[in-house]
């Protein structure tokens, strides 16, 4: 869909649904260049949709992470996730180098070259475009002084056409579908021009390095490029060199001789590479390293955040002391209150309760009072009062002869 077609379809849609004055519709129309596919075709997205990248990485990390992890566990799980990603990448690299896809299209020479250049996943994408080329037919061909313009349409399907301008001197293809500008993959219209020009290899101008098997090789990076920022170029070179040094370190660590030779070579190369830098760059590099070391020393534990709710010791200190629900005195509960115990004993004594077929003897009453750890006793009026045992007043002899009233008629402390 062209921009003019988009405008026509937009006006038709808002008239059909009667939303000409809707504020949201007006706002979306003003932002059409940020979301409409028609206006985004000339922008490179690498085949990604708006949220595809974040959703895929979130889905992957959710297998390893959850919200109850502490910082130490979180870092361990992140390391496991990164190890899984690196392992998958190494497996894909191994399959790309050692496996060769079966050629199935009608353009065998172009398909074979694509299989040699692109990775497996990208090759499947390119092969779909080669297959789609069989559906196209050439409507017109205009040969100018320095370029040739081809017009295509699908065979016996619709009236939509595409124009491809090919410049032989520079080997540049420009298609009206702008698929290469958006995804970096040659479109079926470009393959149709290659077939018409009897080409057996995909031109270098239609091969994006990021989709090739040599995507990690940055040996040909141009430091004088004005497109990429110098800091980005430096990081790219650093990553490429780190990858190669990692392989070298692996093989050098296999033997003592290799380890010693690698140490000497690294020391010599370090001195040599350091000499290539200007004095100002060297000083700036040392300052950066020093600042990083100083900042790393200052790292401390994070401040503990205050939790919700009142402080625990404040909760303990607040409120009134717990009292008995029966007599109202503090220090015991209703279940251990002597008023409650005496009432139960009196009721059982008057009713003649039995335990396992035997009559409950008064001795149990005295034993209950003498074994109690409470500091209260029931007075003659039925009130709970503090007491102290006096040996002279405690019934002696055979307590089984004493009645419950005699057992509890001990002197209360005043």
XYZ file of C-alpha atoms in Angstrom:
414
model
C 0.000 0.000 0.000
C 1.344 3.397 -1.017
C 0.948 6.586 0.997
C -1.822 7.857 -1.284
C -3.657 4.554 -0.919
C -3.310 4.791 2.856
C -4.847 8.279 2.876
C -7.758 7.080 0.744
C -8.427 4.045 2.934
C -8.176 6.152 6.106
C -10.769 8.675 4.920
C -13.067 5.868 3.852
C -12.767 4.146 7.242
C -13.526 7.219 9.386
C -16.514 8.092 7.206
C -17.870 4.554 7.445
C -17.754 4.515 11.254
C -18.548 8.235 11.733
C -15.513 9.095 13.859
C -14.359 12.217 12.023
C -14.441 14.289 15.249
C -13.059 11.637 17.588
C -10.004 13.003 19.417
C -8.232 9.648 19.613
C -8.659 9.070 15.872
C -7.225 12.522 15.170
C -4.254 11.825 17.441
C -3.519 8.482 15.771
C -3.666 10.097 12.349
C -1.122 12.715 13.428
C 1.165 9.850 14.586
C 0.599 7.687 11.491
C 4.290 7.818 10.547
C 5.130 6.098 13.830
C 2.842 3.071 13.455
C 1.546 2.689 9.889
C 3.454 0.049 7.921
C 3.219 2.196 4.791
C 5.403 4.900 6.355
C 7.804 2.469 8.073
C 8.870 0.444 5.056
C 12.030 2.449 4.505
C 13.186 1.963 8.124
C 15.355 -1.032 9.008
C 13.892 -3.247 11.759
C 15.756 -6.491 11.093
C 12.504 -8.427 10.779
C 11.324 -7.562 14.300
C 7.876 -6.329 15.207
C 7.208 -3.594 17.770
C 7.177 -5.813 20.895
C 8.606 -9.060 19.550
C 12.122 -8.546 20.892
C 11.113 -7.652 24.461
C 8.425 -10.348 24.636
C 10.763 -13.090 23.468
C 13.517 -12.228 25.950
C 10.968 -11.826 28.769
C 9.485 -15.229 27.988
C 12.956 -16.764 28.055
C 14.001 -15.132 31.350
C 10.744 -16.114 33.061
C 11.964 -19.723 32.949
C 14.836 -18.827 35.278
C 13.609 -15.882 37.386
C 10.845 -15.216 39.883
C 10.151 -12.396 42.301
C 11.223 -14.203 45.486
C 14.887 -14.457 44.487
C 17.417 -12.495 46.501
C 20.261 -10.659 44.786
C 22.728 -13.553 45.023
C 20.247 -16.069 43.602
C 19.168 -13.598 40.929
C 22.728 -13.230 39.623
C 23.216 -17.006 39.588
C 20.005 -17.519 37.613
C 20.930 -14.757 35.164
C 24.280 -16.456 34.625
C 22.501 -19.744 33.901
C 20.205 -18.016 31.413
C 23.139 -16.401 29.619
C 24.934 -19.759 29.520
C 21.871 -21.285 27.883
C 21.811 -18.516 25.272
C 25.515 -18.957 24.528
C 25.075 -22.711 24.231
C 22.195 -22.268 21.774
C 24.276 -19.815 19.767
C 27.208 -22.223 19.594
C 24.887 -25.018 18.461
C 23.454 -22.805 15.706
C 26.977 -21.887 14.579
C 27.959 -25.554 14.480
C 24.876 -26.488 12.439
C 25.464 -23.597 10.031
C 29.071 -24.611 9.379
C 28.635 -28.375 9.161
C 25.171 -28.800 7.637
C 24.130 -28.024 4.072
C 20.475 -27.535 3.129
C 18.863 -29.387 0.251
C 18.277 -27.226 -2.846
C 14.619 -27.279 -3.901
C 13.894 -24.103 -5.896
C 13.970 -23.459 -9.638
C 16.906 -21.012 -9.296
C 19.488 -23.536 -8.134
C 22.573 -21.356 -8.642
C 21.156 -18.432 -6.677
C 19.811 -20.772 -3.988
C 23.186 -22.490 -3.658
C 24.974 -19.166 -3.267
C 22.443 -18.080 -0.647
C 23.026 -21.323 1.289
C 26.770 -20.655 1.274
C 26.440 -17.057 2.442
C 23.507 -16.897 4.880
C 22.903 -18.684 8.163
C 20.303 -21.448 8.297
C 17.497 -19.290 9.694
C 18.134 -16.442 7.265
C 18.510 -18.838 4.344
C 15.002 -20.198 4.960
C 13.720 -16.624 4.693
C 15.669 -15.987 1.475
C 14.524 -19.275 -0.051
C 10.885 -18.261 0.431
C 11.565 -15.150 -1.653
C 13.239 -17.254 -4.356
C 10.165 -19.500 -4.471
C 7.885 -16.450 -4.731
C 9.804 -15.270 -7.789
C 8.114 -18.012 -9.830
C 4.769 -16.228 -9.371
C 5.958 -12.994 -11.042
C 5.824 -11.943 -14.651
C 7.550 -8.980 -16.344
C 5.136 -6.361 -17.671
C 7.598 -3.789 -18.931
C 11.323 -3.042 -19.178
C 12.680 0.479 -19.709
C 16.380 0.808 -20.494
C 17.794 4.232 -19.635
C 21.324 5.465 -20.156
C 22.676 4.204 -16.820
C 19.886 2.006 -15.384
C 17.145 -0.454 -16.267
C 13.649 -0.322 -14.767
C 11.541 -3.499 -14.599
C 7.827 -3.629 -13.862
C 6.392 -6.816 -12.326
C 3.034 -8.230 -11.325
C 1.835 -11.547 -10.020
C 0.854 -13.925 -12.781
C -2.947 -13.872 -13.262
C -3.469 -12.435 -9.753
C -4.682 -8.844 -9.305
C -3.382 -5.687 -10.901
C -0.801 -4.600 -8.326
C 2.632 -3.849 -9.808
C 6.156 -3.337 -8.481
C 9.049 -1.437 -10.035
C 12.712 -2.414 -9.693
C 15.453 -0.061 -10.834
C 18.779 -1.770 -11.512
C 22.046 0.131 -12.083
C 24.652 -2.174 -13.712
C 27.609 0.123 -13.018
C 27.111 0.003 -9.251
C 25.105 -3.248 -9.079
C 22.442 -1.509 -6.992
C 18.810 -2.677 -6.834
C 15.976 -0.380 -5.725
C 12.525 -1.944 -5.448
C 9.279 -0.133 -4.735
C 8.351 -2.721 -2.073
C 11.377 -1.585 0.009
C 11.731 -5.004 1.594
C 15.531 -4.891 1.568
C 15.491 -1.469 3.267
C 13.238 -2.831 6.017
C 14.530 -6.365 6.607
C 17.887 -6.609 4.812
C 16.651 -9.568 2.740
C 16.487 -9.461 -1.097
C 12.890 -9.461 -2.307
C 11.389 -11.741 -4.946
C 11.335 -8.837 -7.421
C 15.113 -8.442 -7.110
C 15.573 -12.172 -7.736
C 13.423 -11.833 -10.836
C 15.773 -9.120 -12.135
C 18.773 -11.372 -11.407
C 17.141 -14.112 -13.461
C 16.449 -11.674 -16.294
C 20.084 -10.482 -16.178
C 21.292 -14.121 -16.084
C 23.143 -13.685 -12.767
C 24.165 -16.768 -10.756
C 25.298 -15.031 -7.561
C 23.566 -12.592 -5.258
C 25.264 -9.169 -5.576
C 27.218 -7.891 -2.591
C 24.955 -4.833 -2.484
C 22.034 -7.121 -1.532
C 23.902 -9.073 1.165
C 23.682 -7.626 4.665
C 26.556 -8.830 6.822
C 24.450 -9.302 9.935
C 22.560 -12.175 8.225
C 25.684 -13.974 6.975
C 27.835 -16.691 8.531
C 30.614 -14.127 9.004
C 28.459 -11.690 10.945
C 30.784 -11.875 13.969
C 33.849 -11.024 11.925
C 34.529 -7.308 12.350
C 38.043 -7.349 10.881
C 36.853 -5.176 8.012
C 35.250 -2.493 10.151
C 36.077 0.964 8.864
C 37.027 3.264 11.719
C 36.671 6.295 9.448
C 32.970 5.637 8.895
C 30.791 8.628 9.693
C 27.659 6.513 10.142
C 28.699 4.674 13.304
C 29.778 6.503 16.455
C 33.447 6.019 17.493
C 32.453 4.605 20.881
C 30.255 1.991 19.217
C 33.064 1.016 16.849
C 35.460 0.674 19.781
C 33.020 -1.636 21.599
C 32.550 -3.720 18.439
C 36.301 -4.160 18.010
C 36.701 -4.976 21.691
C 34.020 -7.678 21.488
C 35.563 -9.248 18.379
C 39.051 -9.321 19.893
C 37.730 -10.732 23.174
C 36.039 -13.575 21.301
C 39.219 -14.466 19.414
C 41.366 -14.221 22.549
C 38.940 -16.540 24.325
C 39.522 -19.233 21.705
C 43.282 -18.695 21.880
C 43.209 -18.951 25.680
C 41.293 -22.222 25.470
C 43.894 -23.904 23.269
C 46.846 -22.323 25.113
C 45.606 -23.656 28.453
C 45.778 -27.253 27.202
C 49.547 -27.478 27.757
C 52.243 -25.846 29.857
C 54.237 -24.846 26.771
C 51.209 -23.191 25.214
C 50.434 -21.347 28.445
C 53.972 -19.937 28.701
C 54.077 -18.966 25.019
C 50.691 -17.246 25.262
C 51.804 -15.293 28.325
C 54.906 -13.995 26.558
C 52.969 -13.148 23.388
C 50.249 -11.319 25.322
C 52.792 -9.246 27.244
C 54.608 -8.284 24.036
C 51.372 -7.434 22.205
C 50.125 -5.391 25.162
C 53.269 -3.236 25.110
C 53.060 -2.928 21.321
C 49.357 -1.960 21.279
C 49.844 0.491 24.132
C 52.559 2.209 22.101
C 50.108 2.790 19.225
C 47.919 5.014 21.386
C 48.623 8.743 21.725
C 49.811 9.893 25.111
C 46.530 11.714 25.761
C 44.534 8.552 25.035
C 46.761 6.527 27.319
C 46.355 9.050 30.127
C 42.587 9.135 29.653
C 42.478 5.342 29.682
C 44.445 5.188 32.929
C 42.186 7.836 34.488
C 39.103 5.845 33.533
C 40.566 2.667 35.035
C 41.516 4.534 38.204
C 38.032 6.038 38.539
C 36.494 2.593 38.044
C 38.703 1.152 40.772
C 37.860 3.991 43.159
C 34.159 3.698 42.484
C 34.246 -0.063 43.001
C 35.715 0.424 46.489
C 32.799 2.666 47.475
C 30.153 0.032 46.790
C 28.310 -0.788 50.012
C 25.210 -2.674 51.073
C 21.947 -0.976 50.100
C 19.940 0.862 52.719
C 17.298 -1.365 54.280
C 13.871 -0.093 53.289
C 11.297 0.424 56.017
C 8.556 -2.200 55.893
C 4.860 -1.485 56.206
C 3.120 -1.615 59.578
C 4.187 -0.609 63.056
C 7.469 -1.693 64.614
C 7.372 -5.004 66.469
C 8.512 -3.698 69.879
C 5.925 -0.905 69.676
C 3.214 -3.482 69.171
C 4.349 -5.345 72.291
C 4.459 -2.227 74.446
C 1.111 -0.861 73.293
C -2.244 -1.977 74.717
C -3.463 -3.018 78.164
C -2.404 -6.043 80.170
C -4.511 -9.148 79.673
C -7.037 -9.839 82.457
C -9.144 -12.768 83.493
C -12.570 -12.770 81.883
C -14.151 -14.283 84.988
C -12.804 -12.315 87.967
C -11.199 -9.332 86.177
C -7.772 -9.829 87.767
C -4.551 -9.812 85.671
C -2.030 -12.630 85.580
C -4.234 -15.540 84.521
C -7.040 -16.483 82.161
C -10.587 -17.668 82.581
C -9.609 -21.316 82.155
C -7.053 -21.153 85.006
C -9.122 -18.888 87.276
C -9.699 -20.383 90.774
C -13.265 -19.121 90.812
C -13.948 -21.217 87.745
C -12.080 -24.192 89.258
C -13.977 -23.943 92.589
C -17.329 -23.756 90.855
C -16.516 -26.866 88.839
C -15.298 -28.712 91.948
C -18.350 -27.738 93.979
C -20.658 -28.812 91.198
C -18.920 -32.171 90.808
C -18.852 -32.713 94.597
C -22.558 -31.983 95.011
C -23.543 -34.124 92.048
C -21.198 -36.945 93.024
C -19.210 -37.153 89.829
C -17.396 -40.328 89.029
C -14.182 -40.971 87.253
C -13.739 -44.413 85.683
C -16.513 -45.765 87.888
C -15.121 -44.388 91.229
C -16.364 -41.512 93.342
C -14.156 -38.403 93.218
C -12.495 -38.157 96.653
C -11.917 -34.829 98.520
C -8.210 -35.609 98.530
C -8.093 -34.477 94.912
C -9.314 -31.051 95.932
C -6.462 -30.509 98.369
C -3.944 -31.849 95.876
C -5.267 -29.449 93.264
C -4.835 -26.474 95.572
C -1.392 -27.470 96.850
C -0.038 -28.161 93.338
C -1.284 -24.886 91.895
C 1.345 -22.336 90.807
C -1.090 -19.440 90.910
C -0.738 -16.613 93.403
C -4.503 -16.268 93.992
C -7.109 -18.110 96.057
C -10.829 -17.780 96.530
C -11.936 -16.198 99.798
C -15.145 -16.928 101.712
C -17.046 -14.370 99.626
C -16.053 -16.060 96.364
C -13.533 -13.375 95.317
C -10.071 -14.108 93.908
C -7.412 -12.767 96.322
C -3.585 -13.071 96.534
C -2.515 -15.626 99.123
C 0.516 -17.279 100.737
C 0.620 -20.777 102.213
C 1.127 -20.950 106.011
C 2.277 -24.281 107.296
C 0.296 -23.832 110.500
C -2.989 -23.452 108.635
C -2.520 -26.090 105.934
C -4.555 -29.141 106.852
C -2.375 -32.012 107.954
C -2.847 -35.676 108.403
C -5.150 -37.639 106.176
C -6.512 -35.022 103.734
C -9.067 -37.478 102.527
C -10.999 -36.745 105.724
C -11.142 -33.036 104.948
C -14.049 -31.465 103.110
C -13.590 -29.082 100.164
C -14.612 -26.157 102.397
C -11.831 -27.002 104.869
C -9.308 -27.379 102.097
C -9.954 -23.868 100.738
C -10.287 -22.170 104.147
C -6.645 -21.079 104.180
C -5.547 -17.721 105.543
C -5.333 -15.041 102.839
C -2.399 -12.692 102.912
C -3.301 -9.084 103.608
